[in-house]
Short mmCIF file of C-alpha atoms and ligand atoms in Angstrom, two decimals:
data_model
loop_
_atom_site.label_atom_id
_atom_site.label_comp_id
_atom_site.label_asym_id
_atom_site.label_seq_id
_atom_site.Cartn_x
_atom_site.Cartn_y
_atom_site.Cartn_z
CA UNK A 551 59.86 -55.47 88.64
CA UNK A 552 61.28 -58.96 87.87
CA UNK A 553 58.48 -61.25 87.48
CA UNK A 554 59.22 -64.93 88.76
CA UNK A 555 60.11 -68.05 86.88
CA UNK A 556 60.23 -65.76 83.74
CA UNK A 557 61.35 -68.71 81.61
CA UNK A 558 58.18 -70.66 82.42
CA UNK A 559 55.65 -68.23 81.23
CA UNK A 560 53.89 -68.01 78.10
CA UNK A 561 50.92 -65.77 76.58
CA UNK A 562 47.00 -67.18 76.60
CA UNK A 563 45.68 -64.47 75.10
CA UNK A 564 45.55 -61.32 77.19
CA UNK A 565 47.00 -63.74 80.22
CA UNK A 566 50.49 -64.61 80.93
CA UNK A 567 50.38 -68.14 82.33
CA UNK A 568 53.17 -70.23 84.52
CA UNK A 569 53.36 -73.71 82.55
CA UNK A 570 56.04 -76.70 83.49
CA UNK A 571 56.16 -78.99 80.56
CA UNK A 572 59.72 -80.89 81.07
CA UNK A 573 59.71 -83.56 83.63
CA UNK A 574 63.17 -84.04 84.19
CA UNK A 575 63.12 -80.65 85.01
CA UNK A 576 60.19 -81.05 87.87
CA UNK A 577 61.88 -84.32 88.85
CA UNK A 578 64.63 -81.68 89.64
CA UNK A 579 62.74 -79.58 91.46
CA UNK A 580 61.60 -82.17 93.48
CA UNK A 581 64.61 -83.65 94.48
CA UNK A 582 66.83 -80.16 95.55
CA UNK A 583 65.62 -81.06 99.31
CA UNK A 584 68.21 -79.01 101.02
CA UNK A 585 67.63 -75.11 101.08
CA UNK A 586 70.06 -72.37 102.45
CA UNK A 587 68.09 -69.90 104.35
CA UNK A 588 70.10 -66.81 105.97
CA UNK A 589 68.94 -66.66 109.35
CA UNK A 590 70.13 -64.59 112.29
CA UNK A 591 69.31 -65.93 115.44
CA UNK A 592 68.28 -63.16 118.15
CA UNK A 593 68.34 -63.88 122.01
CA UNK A 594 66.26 -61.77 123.98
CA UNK A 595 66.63 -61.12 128.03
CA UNK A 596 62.95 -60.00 128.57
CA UNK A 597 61.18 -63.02 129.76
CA UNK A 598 57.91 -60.88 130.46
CA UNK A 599 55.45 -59.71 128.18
CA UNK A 600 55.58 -57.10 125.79
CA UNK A 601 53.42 -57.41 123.16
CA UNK A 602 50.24 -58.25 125.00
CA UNK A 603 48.09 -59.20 122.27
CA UNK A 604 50.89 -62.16 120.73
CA UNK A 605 50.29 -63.33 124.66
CA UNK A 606 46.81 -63.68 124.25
CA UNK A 607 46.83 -65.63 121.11
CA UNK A 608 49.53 -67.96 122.38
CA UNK A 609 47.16 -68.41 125.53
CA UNK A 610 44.24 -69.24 122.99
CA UNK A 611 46.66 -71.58 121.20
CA UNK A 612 47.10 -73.75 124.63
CA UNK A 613 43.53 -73.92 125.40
CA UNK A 614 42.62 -75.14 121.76
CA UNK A 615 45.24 -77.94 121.53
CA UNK A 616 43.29 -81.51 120.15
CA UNK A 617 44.86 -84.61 119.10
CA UNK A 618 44.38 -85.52 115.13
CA UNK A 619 44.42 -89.48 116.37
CA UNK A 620 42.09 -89.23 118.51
CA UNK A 621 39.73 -86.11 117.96
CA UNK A 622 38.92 -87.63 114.65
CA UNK A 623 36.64 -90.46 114.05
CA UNK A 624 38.85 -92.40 111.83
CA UNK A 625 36.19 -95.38 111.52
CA UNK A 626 34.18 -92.87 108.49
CA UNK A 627 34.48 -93.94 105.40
CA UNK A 628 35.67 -91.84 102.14
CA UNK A 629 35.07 -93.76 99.15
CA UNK A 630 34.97 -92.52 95.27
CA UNK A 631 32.12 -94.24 95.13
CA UNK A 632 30.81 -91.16 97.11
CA UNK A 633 30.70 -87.31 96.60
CA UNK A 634 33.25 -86.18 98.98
CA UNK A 635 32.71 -82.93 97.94
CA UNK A 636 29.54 -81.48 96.07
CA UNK A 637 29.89 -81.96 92.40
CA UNK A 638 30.51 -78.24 91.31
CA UNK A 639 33.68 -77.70 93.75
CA UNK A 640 35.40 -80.34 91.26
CA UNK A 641 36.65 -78.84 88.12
CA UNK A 642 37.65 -81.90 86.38
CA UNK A 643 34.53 -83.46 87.34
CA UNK A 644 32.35 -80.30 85.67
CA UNK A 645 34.72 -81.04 82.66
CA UNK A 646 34.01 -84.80 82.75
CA UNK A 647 30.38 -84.22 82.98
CA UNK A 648 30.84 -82.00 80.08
CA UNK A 649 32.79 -84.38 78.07
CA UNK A 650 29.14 -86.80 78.33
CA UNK A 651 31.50 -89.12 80.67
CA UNK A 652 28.97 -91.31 83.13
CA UNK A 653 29.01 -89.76 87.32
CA UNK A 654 31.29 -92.90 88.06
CA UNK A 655 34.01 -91.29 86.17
CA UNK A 656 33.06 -87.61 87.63
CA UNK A 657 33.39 -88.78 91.14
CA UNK A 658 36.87 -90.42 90.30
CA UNK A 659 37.77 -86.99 88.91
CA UNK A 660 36.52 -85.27 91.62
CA UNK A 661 38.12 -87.53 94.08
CA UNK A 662 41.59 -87.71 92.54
CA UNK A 663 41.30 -83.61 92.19
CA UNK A 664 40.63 -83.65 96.02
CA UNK A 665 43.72 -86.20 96.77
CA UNK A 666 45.75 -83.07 94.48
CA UNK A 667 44.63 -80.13 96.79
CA UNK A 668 44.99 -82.22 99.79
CA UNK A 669 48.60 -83.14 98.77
CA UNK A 670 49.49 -79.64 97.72
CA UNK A 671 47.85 -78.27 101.09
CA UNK A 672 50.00 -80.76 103.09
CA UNK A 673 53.61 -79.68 101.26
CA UNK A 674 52.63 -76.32 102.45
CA UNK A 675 51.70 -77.43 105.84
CA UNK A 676 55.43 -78.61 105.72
CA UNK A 677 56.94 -75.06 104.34
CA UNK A 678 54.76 -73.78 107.48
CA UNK A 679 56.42 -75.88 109.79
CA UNK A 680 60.23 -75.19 109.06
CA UNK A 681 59.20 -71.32 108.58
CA UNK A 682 57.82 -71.59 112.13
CA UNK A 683 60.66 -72.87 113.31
CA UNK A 684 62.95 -70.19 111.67
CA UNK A 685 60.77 -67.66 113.28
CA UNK A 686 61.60 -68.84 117.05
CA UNK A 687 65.23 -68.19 115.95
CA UNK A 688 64.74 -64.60 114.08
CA UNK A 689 61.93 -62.96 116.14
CA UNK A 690 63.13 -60.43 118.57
CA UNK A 691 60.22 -60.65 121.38
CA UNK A 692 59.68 -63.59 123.80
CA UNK A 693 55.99 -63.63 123.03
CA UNK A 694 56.62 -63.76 119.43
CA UNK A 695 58.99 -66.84 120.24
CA UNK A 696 56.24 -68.43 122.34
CA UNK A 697 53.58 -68.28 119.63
CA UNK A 698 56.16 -69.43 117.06
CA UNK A 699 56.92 -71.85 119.03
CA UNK A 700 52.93 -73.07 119.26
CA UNK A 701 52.44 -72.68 116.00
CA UNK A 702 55.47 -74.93 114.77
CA UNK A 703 53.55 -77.69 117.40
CA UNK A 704 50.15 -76.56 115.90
CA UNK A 705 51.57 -77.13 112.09
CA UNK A 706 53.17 -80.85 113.06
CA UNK A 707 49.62 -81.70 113.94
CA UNK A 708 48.34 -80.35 110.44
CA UNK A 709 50.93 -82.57 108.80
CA UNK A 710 49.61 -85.61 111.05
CA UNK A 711 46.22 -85.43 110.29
CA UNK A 712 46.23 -84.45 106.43
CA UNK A 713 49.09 -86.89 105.42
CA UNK A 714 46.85 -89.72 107.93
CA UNK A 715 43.91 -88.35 106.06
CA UNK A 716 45.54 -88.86 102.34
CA UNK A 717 47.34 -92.22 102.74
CA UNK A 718 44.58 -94.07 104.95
CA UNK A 719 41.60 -92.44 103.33
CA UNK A 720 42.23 -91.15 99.54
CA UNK A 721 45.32 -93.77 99.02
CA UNK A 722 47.87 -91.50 97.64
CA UNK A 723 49.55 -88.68 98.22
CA UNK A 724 50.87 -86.78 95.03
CA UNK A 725 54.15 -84.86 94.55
CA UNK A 726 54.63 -81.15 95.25
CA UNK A 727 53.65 -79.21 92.20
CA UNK A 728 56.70 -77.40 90.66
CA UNK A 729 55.76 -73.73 90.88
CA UNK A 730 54.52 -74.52 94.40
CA UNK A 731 58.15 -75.90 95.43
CA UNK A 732 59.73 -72.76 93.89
CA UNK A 733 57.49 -70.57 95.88
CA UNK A 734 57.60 -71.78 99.22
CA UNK A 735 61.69 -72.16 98.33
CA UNK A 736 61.52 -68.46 98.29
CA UNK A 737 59.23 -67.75 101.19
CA UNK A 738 61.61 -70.25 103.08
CA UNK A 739 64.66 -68.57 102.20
CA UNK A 740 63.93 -64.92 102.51
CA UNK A 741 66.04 -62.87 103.87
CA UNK A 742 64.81 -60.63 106.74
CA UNK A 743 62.03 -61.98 110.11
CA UNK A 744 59.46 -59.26 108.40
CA UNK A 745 59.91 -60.90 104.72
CA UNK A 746 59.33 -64.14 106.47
CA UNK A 747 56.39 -63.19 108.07
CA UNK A 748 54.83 -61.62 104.94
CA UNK A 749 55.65 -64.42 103.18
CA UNK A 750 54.29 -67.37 105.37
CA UNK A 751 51.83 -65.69 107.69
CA UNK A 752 50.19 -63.40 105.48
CA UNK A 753 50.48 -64.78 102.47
CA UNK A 754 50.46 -68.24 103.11
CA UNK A 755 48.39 -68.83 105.47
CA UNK A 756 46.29 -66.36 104.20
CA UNK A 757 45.58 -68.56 100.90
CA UNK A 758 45.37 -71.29 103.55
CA UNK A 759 42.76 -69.83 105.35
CA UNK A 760 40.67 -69.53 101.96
CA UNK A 761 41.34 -72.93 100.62
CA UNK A 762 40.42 -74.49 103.72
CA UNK A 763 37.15 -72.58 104.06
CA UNK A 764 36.02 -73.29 100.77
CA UNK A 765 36.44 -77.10 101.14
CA UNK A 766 34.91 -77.16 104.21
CA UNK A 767 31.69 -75.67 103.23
CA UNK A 768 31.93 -77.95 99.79
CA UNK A 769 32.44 -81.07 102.17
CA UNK A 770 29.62 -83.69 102.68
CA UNK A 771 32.06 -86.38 103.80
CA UNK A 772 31.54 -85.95 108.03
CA UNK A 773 35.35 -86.81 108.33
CA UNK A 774 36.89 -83.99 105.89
CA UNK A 775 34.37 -82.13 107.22
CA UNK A 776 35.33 -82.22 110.81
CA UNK A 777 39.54 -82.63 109.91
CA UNK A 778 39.72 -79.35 108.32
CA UNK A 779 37.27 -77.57 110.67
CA UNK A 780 39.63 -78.29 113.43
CA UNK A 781 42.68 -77.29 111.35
CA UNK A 782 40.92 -74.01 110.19
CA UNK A 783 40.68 -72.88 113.78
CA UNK A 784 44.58 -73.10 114.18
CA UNK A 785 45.28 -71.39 110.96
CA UNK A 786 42.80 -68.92 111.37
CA UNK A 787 45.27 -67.94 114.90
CA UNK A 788 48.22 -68.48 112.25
CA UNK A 789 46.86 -65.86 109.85
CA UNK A 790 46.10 -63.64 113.17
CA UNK A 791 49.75 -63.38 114.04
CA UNK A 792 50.38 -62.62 110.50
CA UNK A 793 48.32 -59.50 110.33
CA UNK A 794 49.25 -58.63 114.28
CA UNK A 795 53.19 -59.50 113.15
CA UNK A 796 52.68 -57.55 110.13
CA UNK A 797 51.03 -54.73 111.59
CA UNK A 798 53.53 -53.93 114.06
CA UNK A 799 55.34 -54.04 110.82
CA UNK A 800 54.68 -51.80 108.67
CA UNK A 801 54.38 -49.10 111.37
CA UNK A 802 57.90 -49.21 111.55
CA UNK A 803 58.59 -49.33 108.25
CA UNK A 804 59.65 -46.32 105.89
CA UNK A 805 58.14 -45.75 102.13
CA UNK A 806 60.71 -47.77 100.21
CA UNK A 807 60.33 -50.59 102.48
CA UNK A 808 56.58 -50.34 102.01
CA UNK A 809 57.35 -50.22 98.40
CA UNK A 810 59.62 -53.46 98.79
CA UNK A 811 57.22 -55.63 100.60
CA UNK A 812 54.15 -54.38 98.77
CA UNK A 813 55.88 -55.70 95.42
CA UNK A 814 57.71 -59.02 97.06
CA UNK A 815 53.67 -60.02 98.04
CA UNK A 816 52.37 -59.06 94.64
CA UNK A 817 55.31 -61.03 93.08
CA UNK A 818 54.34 -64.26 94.80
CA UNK A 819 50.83 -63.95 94.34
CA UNK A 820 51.26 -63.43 90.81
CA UNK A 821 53.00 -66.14 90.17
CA UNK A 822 50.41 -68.52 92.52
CA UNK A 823 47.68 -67.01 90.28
CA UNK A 824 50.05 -67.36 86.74
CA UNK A 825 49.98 -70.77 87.41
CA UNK A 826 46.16 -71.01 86.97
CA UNK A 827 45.84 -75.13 88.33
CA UNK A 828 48.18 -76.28 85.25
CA UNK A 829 50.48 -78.04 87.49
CA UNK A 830 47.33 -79.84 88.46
CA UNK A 831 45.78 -80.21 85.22
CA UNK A 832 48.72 -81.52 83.57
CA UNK A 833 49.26 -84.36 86.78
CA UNK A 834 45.54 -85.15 86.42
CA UNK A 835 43.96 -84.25 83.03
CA UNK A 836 45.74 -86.96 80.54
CA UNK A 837 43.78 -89.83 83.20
CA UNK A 838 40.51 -88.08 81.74
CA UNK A 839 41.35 -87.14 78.21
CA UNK A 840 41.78 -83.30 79.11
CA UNK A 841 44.23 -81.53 77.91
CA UNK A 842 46.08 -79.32 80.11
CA UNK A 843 46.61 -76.02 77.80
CA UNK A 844 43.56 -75.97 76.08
CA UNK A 845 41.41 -76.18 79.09
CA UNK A 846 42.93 -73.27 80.82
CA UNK A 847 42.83 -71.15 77.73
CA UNK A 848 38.97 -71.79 77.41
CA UNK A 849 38.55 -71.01 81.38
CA UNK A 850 40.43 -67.49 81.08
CA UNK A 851 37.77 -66.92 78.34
CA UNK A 852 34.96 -67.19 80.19
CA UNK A 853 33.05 -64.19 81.02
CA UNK A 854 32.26 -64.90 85.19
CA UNK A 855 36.19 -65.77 85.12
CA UNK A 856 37.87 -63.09 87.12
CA UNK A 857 34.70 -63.72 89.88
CA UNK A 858 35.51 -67.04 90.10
CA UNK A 859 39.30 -66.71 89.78
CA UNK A 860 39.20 -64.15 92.62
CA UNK A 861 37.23 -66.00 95.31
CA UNK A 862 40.23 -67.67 96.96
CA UNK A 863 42.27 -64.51 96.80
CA UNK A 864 39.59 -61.62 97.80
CA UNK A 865 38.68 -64.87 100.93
CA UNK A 866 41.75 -63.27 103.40
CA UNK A 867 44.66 -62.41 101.44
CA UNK A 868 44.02 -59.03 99.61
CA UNK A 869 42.10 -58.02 102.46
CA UNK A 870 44.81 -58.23 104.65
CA UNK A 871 47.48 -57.05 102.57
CA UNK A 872 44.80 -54.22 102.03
CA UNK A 873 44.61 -53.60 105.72
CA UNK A 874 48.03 -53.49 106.12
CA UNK A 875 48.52 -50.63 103.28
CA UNK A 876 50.52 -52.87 100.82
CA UNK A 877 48.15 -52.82 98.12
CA UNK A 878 47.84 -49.28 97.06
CA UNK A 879 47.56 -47.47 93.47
CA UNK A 880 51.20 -49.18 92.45
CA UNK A 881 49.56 -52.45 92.30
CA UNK A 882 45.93 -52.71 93.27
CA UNK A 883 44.90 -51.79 89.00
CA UNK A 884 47.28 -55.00 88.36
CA UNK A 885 45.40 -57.38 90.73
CA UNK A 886 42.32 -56.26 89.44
CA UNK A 887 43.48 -56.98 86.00
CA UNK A 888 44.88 -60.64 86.63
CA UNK A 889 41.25 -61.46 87.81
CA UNK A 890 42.55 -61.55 91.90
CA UNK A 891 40.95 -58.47 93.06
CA UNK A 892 37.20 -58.38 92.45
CA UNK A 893 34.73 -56.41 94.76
CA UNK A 894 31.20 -58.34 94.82
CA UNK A 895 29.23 -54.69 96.28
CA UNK A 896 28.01 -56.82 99.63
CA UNK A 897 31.27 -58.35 101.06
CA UNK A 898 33.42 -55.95 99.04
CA UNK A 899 36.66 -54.65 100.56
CA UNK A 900 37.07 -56.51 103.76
CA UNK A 901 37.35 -59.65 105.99
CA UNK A 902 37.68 -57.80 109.26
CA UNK A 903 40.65 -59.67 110.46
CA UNK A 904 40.18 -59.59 113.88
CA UNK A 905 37.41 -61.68 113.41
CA UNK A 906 39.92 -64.34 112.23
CA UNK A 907 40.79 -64.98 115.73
CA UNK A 908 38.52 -67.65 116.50
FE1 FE2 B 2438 48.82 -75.50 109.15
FE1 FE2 B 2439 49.35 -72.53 109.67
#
């Protein structure tokens, strides 16, 4: 299997990491805005209702519509005077504390690291939105138009509030990182509606879903708080049609196209994962006198590492892709091994994903 960005990786040890060290090169990145996508548009003639349970969801998707102007009190403060989020969700503010630096510094670390995720979680939002709108072109049933169709309204909200939420609250909102552009390039421009949906629905919004979560209960700013509570609720429907999408799927599909999407997933995860918050580090850590490589070499040696490194992943994503078959003996010892699959005996093996339908 060809990994991704091969000529970006280098060894840590045991660990094969994703680094970007040339800048004209991410500046390049960056700036290739336009992406071809091969998309076949499908007309369908049955206006009623076939797949009842995409119906439902789109009819829980009107009911939950809000308004990020005015559902949110925009009159809280966020300051870095504060601790927008507790102290140990910030790495570089663990590091700064560390280092000996004083908690002013730590809560500018932590603060700037938030203003990172934020920024990286609203590029995505934006990959979400023009998938979604590819999907109301290539999806072959009227009710999985309609949804699409929701969710592409859904994801413009998302954009509102967290770009609202970065420039009038944190100040700045930071570039995409480099291996996140090339990732969501490919999701973007896959080739077939079920690659798409993997991609985006499952995968996506399935690290979404995580990321979200684990901010939210990290939160003690009422505003954050309440912003991605509301936009946890959508995506939590978004990751629904994933797994309904995907289920549908993979019922259909024969053993080598199990084998193909099973090792397209693990391909993009693995190179999420490879990346192990350089991008960020190298953005952020020269501000604090951290440096980028040796940081993440000292993480991947710590012994609670693969726990840690696994919370996001083992959150949604493996579960689903584990509910959906397409992590089986071919790659589940490989997950496990790049610290991404971890079973913690009480909430082992699964999110029940229904339950993500809020
Ligand atoms: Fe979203
Ligand atoms: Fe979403």
């Amino acid at each position: 299997m060809n990994k991704l960005m091969q000529q970006h990786r280098k060894r840590f040890g045991d660990f094969e990491v994703i680094e970007f060290v040339d800048e004209s090169e991410i500046a390049k990145l960056r700036a290739k805005t336009d992406v071809a996508t091969p998309l076949t548009l499908n007309w369908t003639w049955e206006y009623g209702s076939e797949v009842e349970e995409l119906r439902a969801l789109y009819e829980k998707g009107k009911v939950n519509q809000w308004n990020a102007e005015r559902d949110l009190d925009w009159s809280i403060p966020v300051s870095n005077d504060e601790w927008v989020l507790s102290p140990e969700a910030s790495m570089l503010a663990q590091i700064c504390r560390l280092m000996g630096k004083d908690e002013a510094t730590q809560k500018a670390a932590a603060f700037d690291e938030l203003g990172h995720t934020l920024s990286q979680l609203l590029h995505g939002e934006q990959a979400a939105l023009q998938l979604c709108g590819q999907l109301t072109n290539v999806c072959t049933k009227m009710d999985e138009k309609w949804y699409s169709a929701s969710q592409v309204a859904d994801e413009a909200r998302h954009l509102e509030a967290i770009s609202k939420f970065l420039s009038r609250k944190l100040g700045t909102i930071y570039p995409i990182n480099p291996t996140l552009k090339i990732l969501l390039d490919e999701l973007l421009a896959a080739d077939t509606a079920r690659k798409k949906t993997l991609g985006m629905q499952t995968l996506f919004e399935g690290m979404a879903v995580g990321i979200f979560d684990l901010l939210r209960q990290e939160s003690r700013n009422p505003l954050l708080t309440e912003m991605i509570r509301r936009v946890e609720q959508d995506e939590a429907r978004h990751a629904a049609f994933g797994v309904l999408t995907m289920r549908r799927a993979v019922r259909e599909a024969d053993k080598t196209e199990m084998d193909e999407m099973e090792d397209w997933a693990f391909g993009i995860l693995e190179a999420l994962n490879a990346n192990q918050q350089l991008d960020m580090l190298q953005t952020l850590g020269p501000k604090y006198g951290i440096d980028a490589s040796n940081l993440t070499q000292a993480t991947l040696g710590m012994p609670n590492w693969a726990e840690l490194n696994s919370l996001i992943y083992m959150h949604t994503v493996l579960p689903n892709l584990r509910n959906l078959g397409l992590v089986t003996e071919r790659t589940e010892s490989q997950y496990r091994k790049l610290g991404m699959l971890y079973d913690r005996g009480d909430r082992a093996t699964t999110v029940p994903e229904l339950s993500l339908i809020a």
